[in-house]
CSV table of C-alpha atoms in Angstrom, one decimal:
chain,number,residue,atom,x,y,z
A,1013,MET,CA,0.2,-10.4,65.4
A,1014,ARG,CA,-3.4,-9.4,66.1
A,1015,THR,CA,-4.6,-13.0,65.4
A,1016,ALA,CA,-2.3,-14.3,68.1
A,1017,ALA,CA,-3.1,-11.7,70.7
A,1018,ARG,CA,-5.7,-13.8,72.6
A,1019,LEU,CA,-3.5,-16.9,72.6
A,1020,LEU,CA,-0.7,-14.7,74.0
A,1021,LEU,CA,-2.9,-14.0,77.0
A,1022,ALA,CA,-2.8,-17.7,77.9
A,1023,VAL,CA,1.0,-17.8,77.9
A,1024,PRO,CA,1.8,-15.9,81.1
A,1025,MET,CA,-0.7,-17.9,83.1
A,1026,PHE,CA,0.9,-21.2,82.0
A,1027,GLY,CA,4.4,-19.7,82.3
A,1028,LEU,CA,3.9,-18.4,85.9
A,1029,ALA,CA,2.5,-21.8,86.9
A,1030,THR,CA,5.3,-23.7,85.4
A,1031,GLY,CA,8.0,-21.4,86.8
A,1032,ALA,CA,6.5,-21.6,90.3
A,1033,LEU,CA,6.1,-25.4,90.2
A,1034,PHE,CA,9.9,-26.2,90.0
A,1035,SER,CA,10.6,-24.4,93.3
A,1036,VAL,CA,7.4,-25.7,95.0
A,1037,VAL,CA,8.1,-29.3,94.0
A,1038,ALA,CA,11.6,-29.2,95.3
A,1039,LEU,CA,10.6,-27.5,98.6
A,1040,LYS,CA,7.6,-29.9,99.1
A,1041,LEU,CA,9.8,-33.0,98.6
A,1042,GLN,CA,12.4,-31.6,100.9
A,1043,GLY,CA,9.7,-31.1,103.5
A,1044,LEU,CA,8.6,-34.7,103.1
A,1045,GLY,CA,12.2,-35.8,103.9
A,1046,SER,CA,13.3,-36.7,100.4
A,1047,ASP,CA,17.1,-36.7,99.7
A,1048,PRO,CA,18.6,-34.6,96.9
A,1049,ALA,CA,19.1,-37.7,94.8
A,1050,PHE,CA,15.4,-38.4,94.7
A,1051,ILE,CA,14.6,-34.8,94.0
A,1052,GLY,CA,17.0,-34.9,91.1
A,1053,LEU,CA,15.3,-38.1,89.9
A,1054,VAL,CA,11.9,-36.5,90.0
A,1055,THR,CA,13.2,-33.6,87.8
A,1056,THR,CA,14.7,-36.1,85.4
A,1057,VAL,CA,11.4,-38.0,85.2
A,1058,TYR,CA,9.6,-34.7,84.5
A,1059,TYR,CA,11.8,-34.0,81.5
A,1060,CYS,CA,11.4,-37.6,80.3
A,1061,GLY,CA,7.6,-37.0,80.2
A,1062,SER,CA,8.1,-33.8,78.3
A,1063,PHE,CA,10.3,-35.6,75.7
A,1064,VAL,CA,7.7,-38.4,75.3
A,1065,ALA,CA,5.0,-35.8,74.7
A,1066,ALA,CA,7.1,-34.0,72.1
A,1067,LEU,CA,7.5,-37.3,70.3
A,1068,THR,CA,3.8,-38.5,70.5
A,1069,PHE,CA,1.3,-35.8,71.2
A,1070,GLY,CA,1.2,-34.7,67.6
A,1071,ILE,CA,-0.9,-37.8,67.0
A,1072,VAL,CA,-3.6,-36.4,69.3
A,1073,LEU,CA,-3.3,-32.9,68.0
A,1074,SER,CA,-3.8,-34.0,64.4
A,1075,ARG,CA,-7.1,-35.6,65.5
A,1076,ILE,CA,-8.6,-33.0,67.8
A,1077,GLY,CA,-7.1,-29.6,66.8
A,1078,TYR,CA,-5.3,-26.8,68.6
A,1079,ARG,CA,-8.1,-25.6,70.9
A,1080,ALA,CA,-9.0,-29.1,72.2
A,1081,GLY,CA,-5.3,-30.0,72.4
A,1082,PHE,CA,-4.7,-26.9,74.6
A,1083,VAL,CA,-7.6,-27.9,76.9
A,1084,VAL,CA,-6.3,-31.5,77.2
A,1085,SER,CA,-2.7,-30.3,78.1
A,1086,ALA,CA,-3.9,-27.6,80.6
A,1087,LEU,CA,-6.3,-29.9,82.4
A,1088,MET,CA,-3.8,-32.7,82.5
A,1089,ALA,CA,-1.3,-30.2,84.1
A,1090,ALA,CA,-3.9,-29.0,86.6
A,1091,VAL,CA,-4.9,-32.5,87.7
A,1092,ALA,CA,-1.3,-33.7,88.0
A,1093,THR,CA,-0.5,-30.7,90.1
A,1094,TYR,CA,-3.5,-30.9,92.4
A,1095,ALA,CA,-2.8,-34.6,92.9
A,1096,LEU,CA,0.6,-33.7,94.4
A,1097,THR,CA,-1.3,-32.3,97.5
A,1098,LEU,CA,-3.0,-35.7,98.1
A,1099,THR,CA,0.0,-38.1,98.5
A,1100,GLU,CA,3.4,-38.5,100.0
A,1101,SER,CA,4.2,-41.7,98.2
A,1102,GLN,CA,7.5,-41.4,96.3
A,1103,THR,CA,6.2,-43.7,93.6
A,1104,ALA,CA,3.1,-41.6,93.1
A,1105,TRP,CA,5.3,-38.4,92.9
A,1106,LEU,CA,7.4,-40.0,90.2
A,1107,LEU,CA,4.3,-40.9,88.2
A,1108,LEU,CA,2.6,-37.5,88.7
A,1109,ARG,CA,5.7,-35.6,87.8
A,1110,PHE,CA,6.0,-37.7,84.6
A,1111,ALA,CA,2.4,-36.8,83.9
A,1112,GLY,CA,3.2,-33.1,84.6
A,1113,GLY,CA,6.2,-33.2,82.3
A,1114,PHE,CA,4.0,-34.9,79.6
A,1115,SER,CA,1.4,-32.2,79.9
A,1116,LEU,CA,4.1,-29.5,79.5
A,1117,GLY,CA,5.5,-31.2,76.4
A,1118,ALA,CA,2.0,-31.5,75.0
A,1119,TYR,CA,1.4,-27.8,75.7
A,1120,TYR,CA,4.5,-26.9,73.7
A,1121,VAL,CA,3.5,-29.1,70.8
A,1122,VAL,CA,0.2,-27.3,70.8
A,1123,VAL,CA,1.2,-23.7,71.5
A,1124,ASP,CA,4.5,-23.6,69.6
A,1125,GLY,CA,2.8,-25.0,66.5
A,1126,TRP,CA,-0.2,-22.7,67.0
A,1127,PHE,CA,1.9,-19.6,67.0
A,1128,GLN,CA,3.9,-20.8,64.0
A,1129,ALA,CA,0.7,-21.5,62.1
A,1130,LEU,CA,-0.9,-18.2,62.9
A,1131,ALA,CA,2.0,-16.4,61.2
A,1132,ASP,CA,3.5,-16.5,57.7
A,1133,ARG,CA,7.1,-16.2,56.4
A,1134,ARG,CA,7.0,-12.4,56.7
A,1135,SER,CA,6.0,-12.3,60.4
A,1136,ARG,CA,6.7,-15.7,61.9
A,1137,GLY,CA,10.0,-14.7,63.5
A,1138,LYS,CA,8.5,-11.7,65.3
A,1139,VAL,CA,5.3,-13.5,66.3
A,1140,PHE,CA,7.2,-16.5,67.7
A,1141,ALA,CA,9.8,-14.3,69.4
A,1142,THR,CA,7.0,-12.3,71.1
A,1143,TYR,CA,5.6,-15.5,72.5
A,1144,GLU,CA,9.0,-16.6,73.6
A,1145,THR,CA,9.6,-13.3,75.4
A,1146,VAL,CA,6.3,-13.5,77.3
A,1147,ARG,CA,7.0,-17.1,78.2
A,1148,LEU,CA,10.5,-16.5,79.5
A,1149,ALA,CA,9.4,-13.5,81.5
A,1150,ALA,CA,6.4,-15.3,83.0
A,1151,THR,CA,8.5,-18.4,83.9
A,1152,ALA,CA,11.1,-16.2,85.5
A,1153,LEU,CA,8.4,-14.5,87.7
A,1154,GLY,CA,6.9,-17.8,88.7
A,1155,PRO,CA,8.9,-18.4,91.9
A,1156,PHE,CA,7.4,-15.2,93.3
A,1157,LEU,CA,4.2,-17.2,93.8
A,1158,LEU,CA,5.9,-18.8,96.8
A,1159,MET,CA,5.1,-15.7,98.7
A,1160,LEU,CA,1.4,-16.5,98.5
A,1161,GLY,CA,1.3,-19.0,101.4
A,1162,SER,CA,1.8,-22.7,102.1
A,1163,LEU,CA,3.2,-25.1,99.6
A,1164,ASN,CA,-0.1,-27.0,99.2
A,1165,GLY,CA,-1.8,-23.6,98.7
A,1166,ASN,CA,0.8,-22.8,96.1
A,1167,LEU,CA,0.1,-26.1,94.3
A,1168,LEU,CA,-3.7,-25.2,94.2
A,1169,VAL,CA,-2.9,-21.7,92.8
A,1170,VAL,CA,-0.7,-23.3,90.1
A,1171,GLY,CA,-3.4,-25.7,89.2
A,1172,ALA,CA,-5.9,-22.9,89.0
A,1173,ALA,CA,-3.6,-20.9,86.7
A,1174,TYR,CA,-3.4,-23.9,84.4
A,1175,VAL,CA,-7.2,-24.0,84.2
A,1176,GLY,CA,-7.5,-20.3,83.8
A,1177,SER,CA,-5.2,-20.3,80.7
A,1178,ILE,CA,-7.9,-22.3,78.9
A,1179,VAL,CA,-10.2,-19.3,78.5
A,1180,PRO,CA,-8.1,-17.1,76.2
A,1181,ALA,CA,-7.0,-20.2,74.2
A,1182,LEU,CA,-10.7,-21.1,73.5
A,1183,LEU,CA,-11.2,-17.5,72.2
A,1184,THR,CA,-8.3,-17.9,69.7
A,1185,LYS,CA,-9.2,-19.1,66.2
A,1186,GLU,CA,-7.9,-22.3,64.7
A,1187,PRO,CA,-5.3,-21.2,62.1
A,1188,HIS,CA,-6.4,-24.0,59.6
A,1189,ALA,CA,-8.1,-27.3,59.6
A,1190,VAL,CA,-5.5,-29.4,61.4
A,1191,THR,CA,-7.9,-32.2,62.3
A,1192,GLY,CA,-8.2,-35.3,60.2
A,1193,LYS,CA,-4.6,-35.0,58.9
A,1194,THR,CA,-2.4,-38.0,59.4
A,1195,PHE,CA,0.5,-37.7,61.8
A,1196,ARG,CA,3.4,-39.9,60.7
A,1197,PHE,CA,6.5,-40.8,62.7
A,1198,THR,CA,8.2,-41.4,59.4
A,1199,GLY,CA,7.4,-37.7,58.7
A,1200,LEU,CA,9.6,-36.7,61.6
A,1201,VAL,CA,12.5,-38.7,60.2
A,1202,GLU,CA,11.9,-37.2,56.7
A,1203,ILE,CA,11.9,-33.7,58.1
A,1204,ALA,CA,15.1,-34.3,60.1
A,1205,ARG,CA,16.8,-35.6,57.0
A,1206,CYS,CA,15.7,-32.7,54.9
A,1207,PHE,CA,16.5,-30.0,57.5
A,1208,THR,CA,19.6,-31.4,59.2
A,1209,GLY,CA,21.1,-27.9,59.7
A,1210,PRO,CA,18.1,-26.4,61.4
A,1211,ILE,CA,17.6,-29.5,63.5
A,1212,LEU,CA,21.2,-29.2,64.7
A,1213,VAL,CA,20.7,-25.5,65.4
A,1214,THR,CA,17.6,-26.4,67.5
A,1215,LEU,CA,19.4,-29.1,69.3
A,1216,CYS,CA,22.2,-26.7,70.2
A,1217,GLY,CA,19.6,-24.2,71.4
A,1218,GLY,CA,18.3,-26.9,73.8
A,1219,ILE,CA,21.8,-27.7,75.1
A,1220,ALA,CA,22.7,-24.0,75.6
A,1221,ASN,CA,19.3,-23.1,77.1
A,1222,ALA,CA,19.3,-25.8,79.8
A,1223,SER,CA,23.0,-25.4,80.5
A,1224,PHE,CA,22.8,-21.6,80.8
A,1225,TYR,CA,19.7,-21.5,83.0
A,1226,GLY,CA,20.8,-24.5,85.1
A,1227,LEU,CA,24.4,-23.6,85.8
A,1228,SER,CA,24.9,-19.9,85.6
A,1229,ALA,CA,24.6,-19.6,89.4
A,1230,LEU,CA,27.2,-22.3,89.9
A,1231,TYR,CA,29.6,-20.5,87.5
A,1232,ALA,CA,29.1,-17.2,89.4
A,1233,THR,CA,29.9,-19.0,92.7
A,1234,GLY,CA,33.0,-20.6,91.2
A,1235,ILE,CA,34.5,-17.3,90.0
A,1236,GLY,CA,34.2,-15.9,93.5
A,1237,LEU,CA,31.3,-13.5,93.2
A,1238,SER,CA,29.6,-12.5,96.5
A,1239,ASP,CA,26.0,-13.5,97.3
A,1240,GLY,CA,24.6,-10.1,96.2
A,1241,SER,CA,26.7,-10.2,93.0
A,1242,ILE,CA,25.6,-13.7,92.2
A,1243,ALA,CA,21.9,-12.7,92.4
A,1244,PHE,CA,22.6,-9.6,90.2
A,1245,PHE,CA,24.6,-11.7,87.7
A,1246,VAL,CA,22.0,-14.4,87.4
A,1247,ALA,CA,19.1,-11.9,87.0
A,1248,PHE,CA,21.1,-9.9,84.4
A,1249,VAL,CA,22.1,-12.8,82.2
A,1250,LEU,CA,18.8,-14.6,82.3
A,1251,PHE,CA,16.9,-11.4,81.5
A,1252,ALA,CA,19.0,-10.8,78.4
A,1253,PRO,CA,17.2,-13.3,76.1
A,1254,ALA,CA,13.9,-11.7,76.9
A,1255,LEU,CA,15.3,-8.5,75.4
A,1256,SER,CA,16.9,-10.1,72.3
A,1257,GLU,CA,14.1,-12.4,71.1
A,1258,ILE,CA,11.9,-9.8,69.4
A,1259,PRO,CA,14.5,-7.8,67.5
A,1260,LEU,CA,16.3,-10.9,66.4
A,1261,GLY,CA,13.0,-12.5,65.3
A,1262,ALA,CA,12.3,-9.4,63.2
A,1263,LEU,CA,15.7,-9.6,61.6
A,1264,ALA,CA,15.1,-13.3,60.8
A,1265,ASP,CA,11.9,-12.2,59.1
A,1266,ARG,CA,13.7,-9.6,57.1
A,1267,PHE,CA,16.7,-11.7,56.1
A,1268,THR,CA,17.1,-15.4,56.6
A,1269,ARG,CA,16.6,-17.6,59.8
A,1270,MET,CA,19.9,-19.4,59.3
A,1271,GLY,CA,21.9,-16.3,58.4
A,1272,VAL,CA,20.8,-14.6,61.6
A,1273,ALA,CA,21.4,-17.8,63.6
A,1274,ALA,CA,25.0,-18.0,62.2
A,1275,VAL,CA,25.8,-14.4,63.2
A,1276,CYS,CA,24.3,-14.9,66.7
A,1277,ALA,CA,26.2,-18.1,67.2
A,1278,LEU,CA,29.5,-16.5,66.2
A,1279,ALA,CA,28.8,-13.6,68.6
A,1280,ALA,CA,28.3,-16.2,71.3
A,1281,VAL,CA,31.6,-17.9,70.4
A,1282,GLY,CA,33.4,-14.6,70.8
A,1283,ALA,CA,31.9,-13.9,74.2
A,1284,CYS,CA,32.7,-17.4,75.4
A,1285,LEU,CA,36.3,-17.0,74.3
A,1286,VAL,CA,36.6,-13.8,76.3
A,1287,LEU,CA,35.3,-15.4,79.5
A,1288,ILE,CA,37.5,-18.5,78.9
A,1289,ILE,CA,40.6,-16.4,78.5
A,1290,VAL,CA,39.9,-14.1,81.5
A,1291,GLN,CA,38.7,-17.1,83.7
A,1292,THR,CA,37.9,-14.9,86.8
A,1293,PRO,CA,36.3,-11.8,85.2
A,1294,PRO,CA,35.0,-8.9,87.2
A,1295,LEU,CA,31.3,-8.6,87.7
A,1296,TRP,CA,30.8,-6.2,84.8
A,1297,LEU,CA,32.6,-8.4,82.3
A,1298,ALA,CA,30.9,-11.6,83.5
A,1299,CYS,CA,27.5,-9.9,83.1
A,1300,ILE,CA,28.2,-8.5,79.6
A,1301,GLY,CA,29.8,-11.8,78.4
A,1302,GLY,CA,27.0,-13.9,79.9
A,1303,ALA,CA,24.3,-11.7,78.5
A,1304,VAL,CA,25.8,-11.8,75.0
A,1305,VAL,CA,25.9,-15.7,75.2
A,1306,GLY,CA,22.4,-16.0,76.5
A,1307,ALA,CA,20.9,-13.4,74.2
A,1308,SER,CA,22.5,-15.1,71.2
A,1309,MET,CA,22.0,-18.8,72.0
A,1310,VAL,CA,18.5,-19.0,73.6
A,1311,PRO,CA,16.8,-17.9,70.4
A,1312,MET,CA,18.4,-20.8,68.4
A,1313,TYR,CA,15.3,-22.9,69.0
A,1314,ALA,CA,13.1,-20.2,67.4
A,1315,PHE,CA,15.4,-19.9,64.4
A,1316,GLY,CA,15.6,-23.6,63.8
A,1317,LEU,CA,11.9,-24.3,64.2
A,1318,SER,CA,10.7,-21.3,62.2
A,1319,ARG,CA,13.1,-22.3,59.4
A,1320,ILE,CA,11.5,-25.8,59.3
A,1321,VAL,CA,7.9,-24.5,59.4
A,1322,ASP,CA,8.6,-21.9,56.7
A,1323,ALA,CA,9.3,-24.7,54.3
A,1324,SER,CA,6.5,-27.0,55.4
A,1325,THR,CA,3.0,-27.2,54.1
A,1326,ASP,CA,0.0,-26.5,56.3
A,1327,SER,CA,-0.6,-30.3,56.6
A,1328,ALA,CA,2.9,-30.8,57.9
A,1329,HIS,CA,3.0,-28.1,60.5
A,1330,VAL,CA,2.3,-30.5,63.4
A,1331,GLU,CA,5.0,-32.9,62.3
A,1332,ALA,CA,7.4,-29.9,61.8
A,1333,THR,CA,6.8,-28.6,65.3
A,1334,SER,CA,7.1,-32.0,66.8
A,1335,THR,CA,10.4,-32.6,65.1
A,1336,GLY,CA,11.8,-29.3,66.4
A,1337,LEU,CA,10.6,-30.0,69.9
A,1338,VAL,CA,12.1,-33.5,69.9
A,1339,ALA,CA,15.5,-32.0,69.0
A,1340,TYR,CA,15.2,-29.2,71.5
A,1341,ASN,CA,14.1,-31.5,74.3
A,1342,ALA,CA,17.0,-33.9,73.5
A,1343,GLY,CA,19.4,-31.0,73.8
A,1344,ALA,CA,17.8,-29.8,77.1
A,1345,PHE,CA,18.0,-33.3,78.5
A,1346,VAL,CA,21.7,-33.7,78.0
A,1347,GLY,CA,22.8,-30.1,78.4
A,1348,PRO,CA,23.1,-29.9,82.2
A,1349,VAL,CA,25.0,-33.2,82.2
A,1350,LEU,CA,27.5,-32.1,79.6
A,1351,SER,CA,28.0,-28.6,81.1
A,1352,GLY,CA,28.3,-30.1,84.6
A,1353,SER,CA,30.9,-32.5,83.4
A,1354,ALA,CA,32.8,-29.7,81.6
A,1355,MET,CA,32.8,-27.7,84.8
A,1356,ALA,CA,34.0,-30.6,86.8
A,1357,PHE,CA,36.9,-31.0,84.4
A,1358,PHE,CA,37.8,-27.4,83.6
A,1359,GLY,CA,36.5,-25.6,86.6
A,1360,PRO,CA,33.8,-22.9,86.5
A,1361,VAL,CA,35.0,-21.8,83.0
A,1362,GLY,CA,34.0,-25.2,81.8
A,1363,LEU,CA,30.5,-23.8,81.3
A,1364,TYR,CA,31.7,-21.5,78.6
A,1365,VAL,CA,34.0,-24.1,77.1
A,1366,LEU,CA,31.0,-26.2,76.5
A,1367,LEU,CA,28.9,-23.3,75.3
A,1368,ALA,CA,31.7,-22.2,72.9
A,1369,LEU,CA,31.6,-25.7,71.3
A,1370,VAL,CA,27.8,-25.7,71.1
A,1371,ALA,CA,27.8,-22.2,69.6
A,1372,THR,CA,30.5,-23.3,67.1
A,1373,THR,CA,28.4,-26.3,66.1
A,1374,ALA,CA,25.3,-24.1,65.7
A,1375,ALA,CA,27.2,-21.6,63.5
A,1376,LEU,CA,28.6,-24.4,61.3
A,1377,ALA,CA,25.2,-26.0,61.0
A,1378,ALA,CA,23.6,-22.7,60.0
A,1379,ILE,CA,26.3,-21.9,57.4
A,1380,ALA,CA,26.0,-25.4,56.0
A,1381,GLU,CA,22.2,-25.0,55.6
A,1382,ILE,CA,22.8,-21.7,53.8
A,1383,ALA,CA,25.3,-23.2,51.4
A,1384,PHE,CA,24.0,-26.7,50.9
A,1385,ALA,CA,20.3,-26.7,51.7
A,1386,ARG,CA,18.7,-29.9,50.7
A,1387,CYS,CA,15.1,-28.7,50.7
A,1388,CYS,CA,13.6,-25.3,49.9
A,1389,PRO,CA,16.6,-23.0,50.2
A,1390,GLU,CA,15.9,-19.8,52.2
A,1391,ARG,CA,15.5,-16.5,50.5
A,1392,ALA,CA,15.7,-13.1,52.1
A,1393,MET,CA,12.5,-11.1,52.0
A,1394,THR,CA,12.5,-8.1,49.7
């Protein structure tokens, strides 16, 4: 954990900036007279950029290393953010948000891989969970930057935060000689074939994460909660994963990643079923049920990715991280569409109908990996 401490200082700066940017961009576009459809398109383009980076930035990282890769992603994010203050062109905004999404995807390829590589099988779950906890908390606090002043001023602050995150990253050691190693797209396919179960767990984590964060407020509105209760519910259920990541990561270090993932997924299924049966639960039950689902499903990405990296050689860490991120981003991209469709068909409870199906899939994938692992079966630490 000590070796990752400096890198951990960079995470809240990047997280605060990214969390603030979602709100700032939406408000800025609204002020420029853009309609909701265009604002939605800008968000979609952003995630497309992130997906492309998850698929391709490993090539760059394998040539320049983690430190330089972090500098490239942070500077790209800062420039793309600053440029938003200089134009009102819709075409330019689409291109800049694609570049911003690409920089975020590149950042995750670098930082997720870096934290994984700084740890070993005995500590990887706890180290990565600590990073995820700090990232989630910082991103959640990001919108409070709106209180600092004008929207253009906020964009400049966000850009400065991206640049500031470079300093602690440069003070963090390279975990191993990553440069000069060949990044192969066929390697991604080979990893996906070998670790089908963990890839599915990671994909389910992406679907659940995006659905949960994107539509919890809509669910709360649909079951008739008051404005004050909605705010409390959303804050309560979104904070739960920040509390669960570290203890669950420690358990995954002690036992097996897929074993803990299966138990968590089954717990999420149970909570979903309660909320489906009750349909219009009181606030306390909605909070507890939603918190169990979030606390159980958001860590699926960490479980799946750590399982893949555990079984990978140092030379394949970049490919392993890229494979996990591609699966996660694919899930995050389709998650809100699937959950929105489920809610349109079943009503508010449709969110938990979808999450129950996703959690069931994750549980089955984890159990199948335990029983029929193709490559490097997991062993509990003794």
